[in-house]
Amino acid sequence: MAKKPIVSDDSVMISLTNVEKIYPGGVVALQDVSLEIHRGEFVFVLGHSGAGKSTFLKLILREEVATTGRVVVGGRDLSKIRQRDIPYLRRGLGVVFQDFRLIPTMTAFENVAFAMRVTNIPEREIKKRVPYVLNLVGLAGKARSFPNELSGGEQQRVALARALVHSPPIIIADEPTGNIDPELSVEIMELLKAINMVGTTVVVVTHEHDLAQRFSERIITIDHGEVVEDAMTERGGEAL
Amino acid sequence: MRLSSLRYLIKQGWKNMAANRLMTFASIGVLTACLIITGIATLVFVNVNNLVDYLANQNEIVVYLLPETPEEQAVAMNEQIASMQNVLEVEYNSKTDAFEEVEQWLDTYGNLLQNYEQIFPARFLVTVEDLNFIEQTNAELAALPGVDFTQVPSDLAGIIITIKNAVTYGGLGLVAILAVVSVIVISNTIRLTVFARRREISIMKYVGATNAFIRLPFFVEGMTVGLIAGILASAVVCTGYYFVYQYLMEMYNTWVMSLMNNIFTLENIWYYVAGGFAVFGILIGGFGTATSVRKHLKV
């Protein structure tokens, strides 16, 4: 029987406690990182290239394991999770990448449906759910378009639709505006904000300080593998 | 797994084959060549083995009894010999049988043997199961009470053993080498497919596809390549075998004809060849994929 995606009832969605990550060769990517991200938060993880943002993401997605410390996502301790349970953990995390990661030979519909097919969802449900999600991201009329027929912003919307298709409690966006025009970046961020408004936890990893200031409620700044600042913005303060 | 998912994955495997058609053709070609050589080696092995067994069965120990051994004792000995280890068959020739045989051989001069009916010793013609132990069996037979002496064609047995061992080990060695080559061919194809689809695979991982789901299309691809190569190879080998058999049958050589009686006809073996190739192809395809996927597809 298929396992349900991992979802925590606890309000803490992501928690890192004294996490250290040292890659083979002795490169220290993260050191003594402790933080908590709660249900419904809209958080920016800010840092320059090489600051440790990617490692942070890899730990949450369980692509890498912390050298020391504890990473808990959706109530699951990732240092103890079994290899075969990792796919079920990832079904609870919608991921959006800078380079969209769409399959060029598939239409927008197929790219979104692909995420459902690989998780063993029946075809009739796919046919109902995919148009609904494409509509949510404003691409109802582009379902049959291939990625090369779409603008950067539209491609990122398809990627967002794919991330949303499982209704995950957490959306993780890795430099989601890195490959698109500034105007379209705002569109994407507004879309993420709208997703957050319905209770989804959104974590945006970026190096764009201005974007973070404009949209975030909370900014976690990483530098040289350490959390140097974890602050609520004025917007966050208002919200709280 | 749902039936619709299984159908989707099988289709994905076939799509991959079509997408990488040049590599697929190359793999099928190389694998077919490997299977053809494997098939020829196996058929030669099976037939030579059959022939050697036939020749081995002609290789008898003759046990001559003492002239004074009574007929009743000989009958009892027959049962004793038949129950011995490594004895496949035993045939008793009484003094009378031996006499009649010589008389027949002398043909019109048979009457020369009048009054000598009892001079030919009774004997047992013993066929052994395993030629490797012919000397041991011979020693046991020679030690039986009532036995005068035995005749054992040790040299011929030695030659037959050498041929059989050479064919067995040579054939098995060749098949093993070709099986390894075939696995490497499949493994390489899958490696290239994994490389070509690395983007898709990484997306599958991020959206929560299970390992089995990611790997299955590769198995479908590897096993299909193996199956197609198996079908092609069996068609080539069966056709070739038919023509070689026909050619040998038309040689009208008595010696060849006597050997041909111990060569399998195509009607008797085609289904083994086709089934064997199909199963071997699928297994090689599956095994090649498994080694490649484990090594190159970290999911």
XYZ file of C-alpha atoms in Angstrom:
539
model
C 0.000 0.000 0.000
C 1.315 3.471 -0.866
C 2.406 5.551 2.093
C 0.944 8.984 2.678
C 3.273 11.971 2.264
C 4.811 12.994 5.539
C 2.950 15.879 7.144
C 3.445 17.038 10.678
C 0.646 18.152 12.949
C 3.193 20.134 14.883
C 3.432 23.797 13.931
C 7.208 23.436 13.400
C 7.619 22.386 9.765
C 11.405 22.592 9.470
C 13.847 22.488 12.308
C 17.648 22.426 12.330
C 19.435 21.966 15.634
C 23.204 22.544 15.891
C 23.630 21.326 12.343
C 27.052 21.005 10.855
C 27.827 19.778 7.373
C 31.376 18.970 6.357
C 31.904 17.553 2.868
C 34.578 14.968 2.117
C 37.793 16.905 1.758
C 37.036 18.947 4.828
C 34.956 21.750 3.276
C 32.705 23.126 6.009
C 29.425 24.117 4.334
C 27.314 24.718 7.436
C 28.320 25.086 11.051
C 26.225 25.152 14.180
C 23.018 26.118 12.389
C 19.888 26.120 14.519
C 16.547 27.444 13.307
C 12.857 26.677 13.170
C 10.364 27.416 10.398
C 6.705 27.202 11.386
C 3.550 26.287 9.525
C 2.314 29.113 7.291
C 5.550 31.143 7.412
C 7.002 32.885 4.358
C 10.741 32.777 4.878
C 13.643 33.970 2.771
C 17.016 32.282 3.212
C 19.460 34.881 2.005
C 23.126 34.509 1.243
C 25.868 35.043 -1.294
C 27.087 32.332 -3.608
C 28.922 29.714 -1.534
C 27.365 30.857 1.723
C 25.771 27.460 2.364
C 22.254 27.989 0.948
C 22.427 24.996 -1.379
C 23.644 22.738 1.399
C 20.765 23.982 3.544
C 18.357 22.963 0.775
C 20.063 19.620 0.213
C 19.750 18.785 3.891
C 16.027 19.601 3.900
C 15.452 17.530 0.751
C 17.579 14.758 2.264
C 19.990 14.812 -0.631
C 22.711 15.181 1.962
C 22.889 14.120 5.599
C 24.101 16.458 8.332
C 27.531 15.569 9.703
C 26.327 16.452 13.188
C 23.120 17.895 14.595
C 19.493 17.210 13.815
C 17.340 18.115 10.802
C 13.606 17.566 11.213
C 11.192 18.152 8.325
C 7.460 17.599 8.694
C 8.092 15.840 11.997
C 10.629 13.445 10.498
C 14.173 13.265 11.804
C 16.128 13.092 8.540
C 19.176 11.486 10.104
C 17.017 8.501 11.032
C 14.754 8.320 7.994
C 15.006 5.090 6.010
C 16.215 5.319 2.422
C 12.937 3.932 1.113
C 10.925 6.610 2.962
C 12.752 9.534 1.308
C 10.376 9.677 -1.720
C 7.409 9.976 0.660
C 9.160 12.814 2.504
C 9.714 14.619 -0.818
C 6.051 14.299 -1.780
C 5.359 16.637 1.132
C 7.798 19.207 -0.279
C 7.084 21.125 -3.474
C 10.351 22.238 -5.011
C 10.891 25.038 -7.554
C 14.296 25.556 -9.145
C 16.043 28.481 -10.757
C 16.395 26.576 -14.058
C 12.723 25.395 -13.934
C 13.732 21.758 -14.601
C 10.941 21.114 -17.062
C 11.149 18.212 -19.484
C 11.467 19.839 -22.922
C 9.707 17.017 -24.771
C 6.581 17.305 -22.612
C 3.819 19.910 -22.769
C 2.981 22.063 -19.738
C 0.160 19.630 -18.922
C 2.465 16.607 -19.233
C 5.173 18.215 -17.113
C 2.709 18.738 -14.272
C 1.038 15.362 -14.809
C 4.497 13.748 -14.689
C 4.801 14.639 -10.995
C 1.520 12.843 -10.354
C 2.293 9.846 -12.560
C 5.576 9.116 -10.799
C 3.714 9.014 -7.514
C 1.290 6.417 -8.756
C -1.843 8.604 -8.944
C -4.699 7.320 -11.113
C -5.118 8.822 -14.572
C -8.639 10.169 -13.965
C -7.402 12.139 -10.957
C -4.514 13.517 -13.035
C -6.960 14.725 -15.688
C -8.963 16.594 -13.039
C -6.127 17.951 -10.935
C -3.631 19.204 -13.573
C -5.982 21.687 -15.317
C -7.014 22.968 -11.885
C -3.412 23.643 -10.827
C -2.480 25.159 -14.200
C -5.448 27.468 -13.782
C -4.219 28.442 -10.303
C -0.909 29.653 -11.733
C -2.648 31.399 -14.618
C -1.674 29.019 -17.372
C -5.038 27.475 -18.243
C -4.594 28.403 -21.891
C -1.033 27.101 -22.169
C -1.578 23.482 -21.193
C -0.582 22.196 -24.613
C 2.472 24.421 -25.009
C 5.956 22.990 -24.838
C 8.531 24.689 -22.564
C 10.334 26.297 -25.530
C 7.045 27.982 -26.505
C 6.731 29.613 -23.070
C 8.455 32.669 -21.584
C 10.760 32.292 -18.578
C 8.013 33.468 -16.234
C 5.544 31.013 -17.733
C 8.020 28.167 -17.462
C 8.528 29.006 -13.808
C 4.736 28.988 -13.359
C 4.613 25.476 -14.842
C 7.340 24.466 -12.388
C 5.293 26.029 -9.603
C 2.177 24.175 -10.758
C 4.200 20.950 -10.669
C 5.356 21.758 -7.133
C 1.772 22.490 -6.084
C 0.119 19.517 -7.682
C 0.449 17.317 -4.581
C -0.793 20.157 -2.312
C 2.394 19.955 -0.246
C 2.473 21.676 3.153
C 5.911 23.124 2.306
C 7.089 24.842 -0.893
C 10.811 25.322 -1.323
C 11.943 27.687 -4.054
C 15.613 27.731 -4.975
C 16.419 31.092 -6.626
C 12.989 31.046 -8.334
C 13.528 34.402 -10.021
C 17.146 33.881 -10.992
C 16.403 33.208 -14.647
C 13.559 35.633 -15.297
C 13.012 39.348 -15.875
C 12.461 41.619 -12.851
C 8.787 42.259 -13.749
C 8.127 38.558 -14.068
C 10.004 37.975 -10.810
C 7.407 40.056 -9.038
C 4.645 37.946 -10.604
C 6.274 34.745 -9.375
C 6.786 36.147 -5.885
C 3.166 37.284 -5.757
C 2.108 33.817 -6.762
C 4.238 32.319 -3.979
C 2.724 34.830 -1.603
C -0.775 33.776 -2.665
C 0.157 30.146 -2.063
C 1.442 31.114 1.366
C -1.805 32.914 2.159
C -3.710 29.628 2.086
C -1.449 28.184 4.796
C 1.423 26.655 2.858
C 4.865 27.204 4.345
C 7.099 28.854 1.734
C 10.888 28.896 1.925
C 12.636 30.945 -0.746
C 16.390 30.569 -1.064
C 17.932 33.523 -2.865
C 20.808 35.948 -3.053
C 18.479 38.834 -4.100
C 18.371 41.024 -1.043
C 15.865 43.537 -2.471
C 13.368 40.842 -3.365
C 13.649 39.417 0.136
C 13.102 42.815 1.697
C 10.073 43.434 -0.494
C 8.225 40.172 -0.003
C 9.413 38.415 3.096
C 8.157 38.387 6.630
C 11.297 36.766 7.887
C 14.828 36.711 6.494
C 17.436 34.197 7.564
C 20.872 35.294 6.401
C 23.587 32.698 5.959
C 27.229 33.599 5.519
C 30.212 31.261 5.496
C 27.974 28.417 6.640
C 26.617 30.220 9.670
C 23.274 31.903 10.358
C 24.383 35.475 10.881
C 20.916 36.984 11.112
C 17.380 35.706 11.591
C 15.043 38.691 11.641
C 11.427 39.548 11.089
C 10.873 42.307 8.528
C 8.407 45.124 9.078
C 5.891 43.150 7.032
C 6.468 40.122 9.248
C 6.146 42.222 12.347
C 2.852 43.581 11.078
C 1.655 40.139 10.230
C 2.515 38.798 13.639
C 1.726 -0.473 -8.167
C -1.307 0.421 -10.260
C -1.845 -1.229 -13.613
C -1.998 2.189 -15.265
C 1.365 3.108 -13.695
C 2.881 -0.162 -14.847
C 1.610 0.486 -18.373
C 3.038 3.994 -18.208
C 6.453 2.725 -17.079
C 6.586 0.012 -19.736
C 5.711 2.618 -22.339
C 8.423 4.895 -20.940
C 10.970 2.081 -21.330
C 9.999 1.601 -24.981
C 9.977 5.354 -25.549
C 13.542 5.494 -24.226
C 14.528 2.832 -26.722
C 13.027 4.839 -29.559
C 14.572 8.069 -28.321
C 18.043 6.498 -28.222
C 17.416 4.375 -31.291
C 20.972 4.423 -32.585
C 22.313 3.120 -29.295
C 19.442 0.643 -29.078
C 20.255 -0.732 -32.558
C 23.931 -0.956 -31.687
C 23.167 -2.813 -28.451
C 20.750 -5.200 -30.134
C 23.351 -5.840 -32.847
C 26.225 -6.548 -30.480
C 24.047 -8.573 -28.145
C 22.635 -10.593 -31.059
C 26.197 -11.360 -32.204
C 27.114 -12.460 -28.668
C 24.021 -14.635 -28.417
C 24.670 -16.188 -31.845
C 28.206 -17.172 -30.801
C 26.863 -18.388 -27.451
C 24.164 -20.372 -29.253
C 26.616 -21.938 -31.704
C 28.960 -22.840 -28.835
C 26.052 -24.369 -26.901
C 24.768 -26.362 -29.875
C 28.266 -27.643 -30.677
C 28.698 -28.515 -27.012
C 25.364 -30.347 -26.798
C 25.914 -32.297 -30.002
C 29.547 -33.170 -29.325
C 28.556 -34.244 -25.854
C 25.862 -36.453 -27.325
C 28.322 -37.922 -29.805
C 30.916 -38.517 -27.125
C 28.278 -40.231 -24.997
C 27.414 -42.367 -27.974
C 31.064 -43.266 -28.503
C 31.473 -43.871 -24.795
C 28.605 -46.320 -24.901
C 30.492 -48.246 -27.555
C 33.317 -48.455 -25.118
C 32.723 -51.657 -23.191
C 34.642 -53.681 -20.647
C 34.618 -57.330 -21.652
C 34.686 -59.698 -18.653
C 35.685 -63.255 -19.578
C 34.679 -66.041 -17.204
C 36.745 -69.085 -16.274
C 35.730 -72.096 -18.416
C 34.618 -74.032 -15.341
C 32.247 -71.285 -14.114
C 28.764 -72.840 -14.038
C 25.882 -71.178 -15.908
C 23.915 -70.595 -12.649
C 26.839 -68.695 -11.116
C 27.063 -66.570 -14.291
C 23.360 -65.655 -14.013
C 23.911 -64.599 -10.389
C 26.963 -62.578 -11.423
C 24.873 -60.783 -14.029
C 22.683 -59.340 -11.287
C 25.682 -58.547 -9.107
C 27.406 -56.641 -11.930
C 24.205 -54.799 -12.873
C 23.928 -53.518 -9.290
C 27.534 -52.255 -9.199
C 28.246 -48.527 -9.137
C 29.141 -46.934 -12.490
C 27.604 -49.835 -14.448
C 25.098 -48.578 -16.980
C 24.338 -51.781 -18.808
C 25.438 -55.395 -18.675
C 24.915 -58.030 -21.296
C 25.671 -61.711 -20.734
C 27.000 -63.869 -23.578
C 27.041 -67.554 -22.684
C 29.518 -70.008 -24.186
C 26.838 -70.926 -26.733
C 26.228 -67.268 -27.633
C 29.965 -66.756 -28.123
C 30.177 -69.865 -30.251
C 27.225 -68.810 -32.428
C 28.716 -65.375 -32.879
C 32.034 -66.789 -34.138
C 30.227 -69.349 -36.271
C 28.216 -66.582 -37.888
C 31.336 -64.566 -38.460
C 33.028 -67.519 -40.161
C 29.976 -67.799 -42.343
C 30.437 -70.733 -44.756
C 33.462 -71.922 -42.790
C 31.373 -72.228 -39.670
C 31.407 -76.006 -39.847
C 35.104 -75.898 -38.981
C 34.028 -75.312 -35.410
C 32.162 -78.574 -35.104
C 32.845 -80.261 -31.733
C 34.337 -77.030 -30.346
C 31.086 -75.632 -29.001
C 32.448 -75.189 -25.467
C 35.861 -73.643 -26.175
C 34.707 -70.027 -26.237
C 34.430 -68.516 -22.765
C 31.242 -66.941 -21.507
C 31.548 -63.178 -21.053
C 29.858 -60.039 -19.848
C 29.789 -56.891 -21.955
C 29.719 -54.056 -19.420
C 28.960 -50.447 -20.399
C 30.069 -47.927 -17.808
C 28.274 -44.768 -16.832
C 31.315 -42.542 -16.280
C 34.459 -43.199 -18.255
C 36.539 -41.401 -15.641
C 36.061 -44.423 -13.344
C 36.460 -47.156 -15.962
C 39.727 -48.425 -14.447
C 38.191 -48.677 -10.982
C 35.137 -50.514 -12.319
C 37.404 -52.806 -14.287
C 39.377 -53.674 -11.147
C 36.147 -54.484 -9.278
C 34.972 -56.710 -12.130
C 38.337 -58.509 -12.371
C 38.172 -59.288 -8.646
C 34.829 -61.101 -8.917
C 35.025 -64.872 -8.301
C 34.736 -66.832 -11.538
C 36.347 -64.108 -13.676
C 39.298 -65.186 -15.779
C 40.376 -61.812 -17.175
C 38.962 -58.545 -18.449
C 39.596 -56.326 -21.453
C 39.329 -52.580 -21.074
C 40.029 -50.097 -23.861
C 41.765 -47.601 -21.555
C 43.417 -45.568 -24.307
C 40.167 -44.935 -26.147
C 38.455 -44.075 -22.871
C 41.228 -41.582 -22.154
C 40.812 -39.906 -25.531
C 37.049 -39.690 -25.134
C 37.411 -38.213 -21.641
C 39.862 -35.623 -22.975
C 37.506 -34.632 -25.822
C 34.516 -34.463 -23.502
C 36.343 -32.355 -20.924
C 37.710 -30.014 -23.594
C 34.258 -29.533 -25.093
C 32.583 -29.120 -21.697
C 35.050 -26.661 -20.174
C 35.767 -24.870 -23.452
C 32.045 -24.491 -24.174
C 31.198 -23.356 -20.658
C 34.149 -20.954 -20.631
C 33.112 -19.436 -23.957
C 29.491 -19.096 -22.848
C 30.601 -17.481 -19.571
C 32.861 -14.977 -21.378
C 30.123 -14.092 -23.850
C 27.590 -13.737 -21.041
C 29.921 -11.239 -19.323
C 30.417 -9.356 -22.632
C 26.635 -9.255 -23.123
C 26.097 -7.896 -19.610
C 28.705 -5.197 -20.280
C 26.963 -4.258 -23.572
C 23.562 -3.907 -21.893
C 25.096 -2.162 -18.928
C 26.712 0.388 -21.228
C 23.461 1.062 -23.091
C 21.612 1.652 -19.849
C 24.438 3.858 -18.589
C 24.068 6.061 -21.644
C 20.286 6.123 -21.238
C 20.679 7.092 -17.585
C 23.031 9.867 -18.688
C 20.638 11.047 -21.416
C 17.761 11.095 -18.938
C 19.614 12.500 -15.925
C 17.457 15.642 -15.920
C 14.228 13.664 -15.947
C 15.588 11.367 -13.233
C 16.504 14.289 -10.987
C 12.986 15.716 -11.443
C 11.492 12.330 -10.616
C 13.525 12.246 -7.412
C 12.399 15.702 -6.349
C 8.724 14.999 -6.935
C 8.909 11.874 -4.801
C 9.155 8.965 -7.227
C 10.190 5.738 -5.541
C 13.389 3.967 -6.572
C 11.403 1.158 -8.160
C 9.432 3.656 -10.229
C 12.594 5.360 -11.497
C 14.352 2.100 -12.244
C 11.564 0.118 -13.886
C 11.700 1.786 -17.346
C 15.416 0.984 -17.501
C 14.674 -2.664 -16.767
C 11.967 -2.646 -19.437
C 14.498 -1.212 -21.878
C 17.293 -3.654 -20.986
C 15.038 -6.686 -21.011
C 13.387 -5.667 -24.294
C 16.798 -5.221 -25.931
C 17.708 -8.689 -24.577
C 14.463 -10.231 -25.833
C 14.773 -8.735 -29.343
C 18.414 -9.861 -29.540
C 17.301 -13.318 -28.357
C 14.619 -13.588 -31.052
C 17.011 -12.433 -33.797
C 19.793 -14.717 -32.605
C 17.502 -17.754 -32.400
C 16.255 -17.079 -35.951
C 19.831 -16.855 -37.246
C 21.071 -19.904 -35.318
C 18.067 -22.081 -36.233
C 18.380 -21.181 -39.925
C 22.135 -21.795 -39.877
C 21.684 -25.063 -38.011
C 19.116 -26.255 -40.553
C 21.446 -25.624 -43.495
C 24.494 -27.187 -41.822
C 22.426 -30.247 -40.913
C 21.109 -30.546 -44.467
C 24.630 -30.196 -45.848
C 25.960 -32.976 -43.609
C 23.007 -35.232 -44.430
C 23.755 -34.896 -48.134
C 27.375 -35.991 -47.753
C 26.464 -39.698 -48.229
C 29.407 -40.711 -46.109
C 28.793 -43.820 -43.999
C 30.883 -42.565 -41.105
C 29.206 -39.156 -41.144
C 25.782 -40.805 -41.453
C 26.419 -42.982 -38.401
C 27.381 -39.877 -36.435
C 24.414 -37.917 -37.793
C 22.109 -40.336 -36.002
C 23.398 -38.765 -32.819
C 23.042 -35.151 -33.929
C 19.847 -33.402 -32.859
C 17.515 -32.443 -35.667
C 16.171 -28.890 -35.786
C 12.609 -30.131 -35.154
C 13.810 -31.587 -31.858
C 15.590 -28.546 -30.572
C 14.227 -25.344 -32.156
C 11.900 -24.627 -29.246
C 14.734 -25.103 -26.752
C 16.897 -22.753 -28.816
C 14.169 -20.110 -29.160
C 13.060 -20.385 -25.509
C 16.641 -20.502 -24.264
C 17.648 -17.432 -26.263
C 14.568 -15.487 -25.151
C 15.116 -16.329 -21.474
C 18.891 -15.836 -21.710
C 18.399 -12.501 -23.507
C 15.897 -11.267 -20.921
C 18.087 -12.405 -18.022
C 21.205 -10.820 -19.497
C 19.171 -7.652 -20.166
C 17.851 -7.597 -16.613
C 21.223 -8.348 -15.053
C 23.023 -5.796 -17.232
C 20.462 -3.171 -16.260
C 20.695 -4.040 -12.574
C 24.481 -3.618 -12.527
C 24.308 -0.354 -14.458
C 21.391 1.134 -12.572
C 22.954 0.326 -9.221
C 26.219 1.925 -10.244
C 25.041 4.965 -12.174
C 21.555 5.746 -10.910
C 21.865 6.979 -7.355
C 18.255 7.466 -6.324
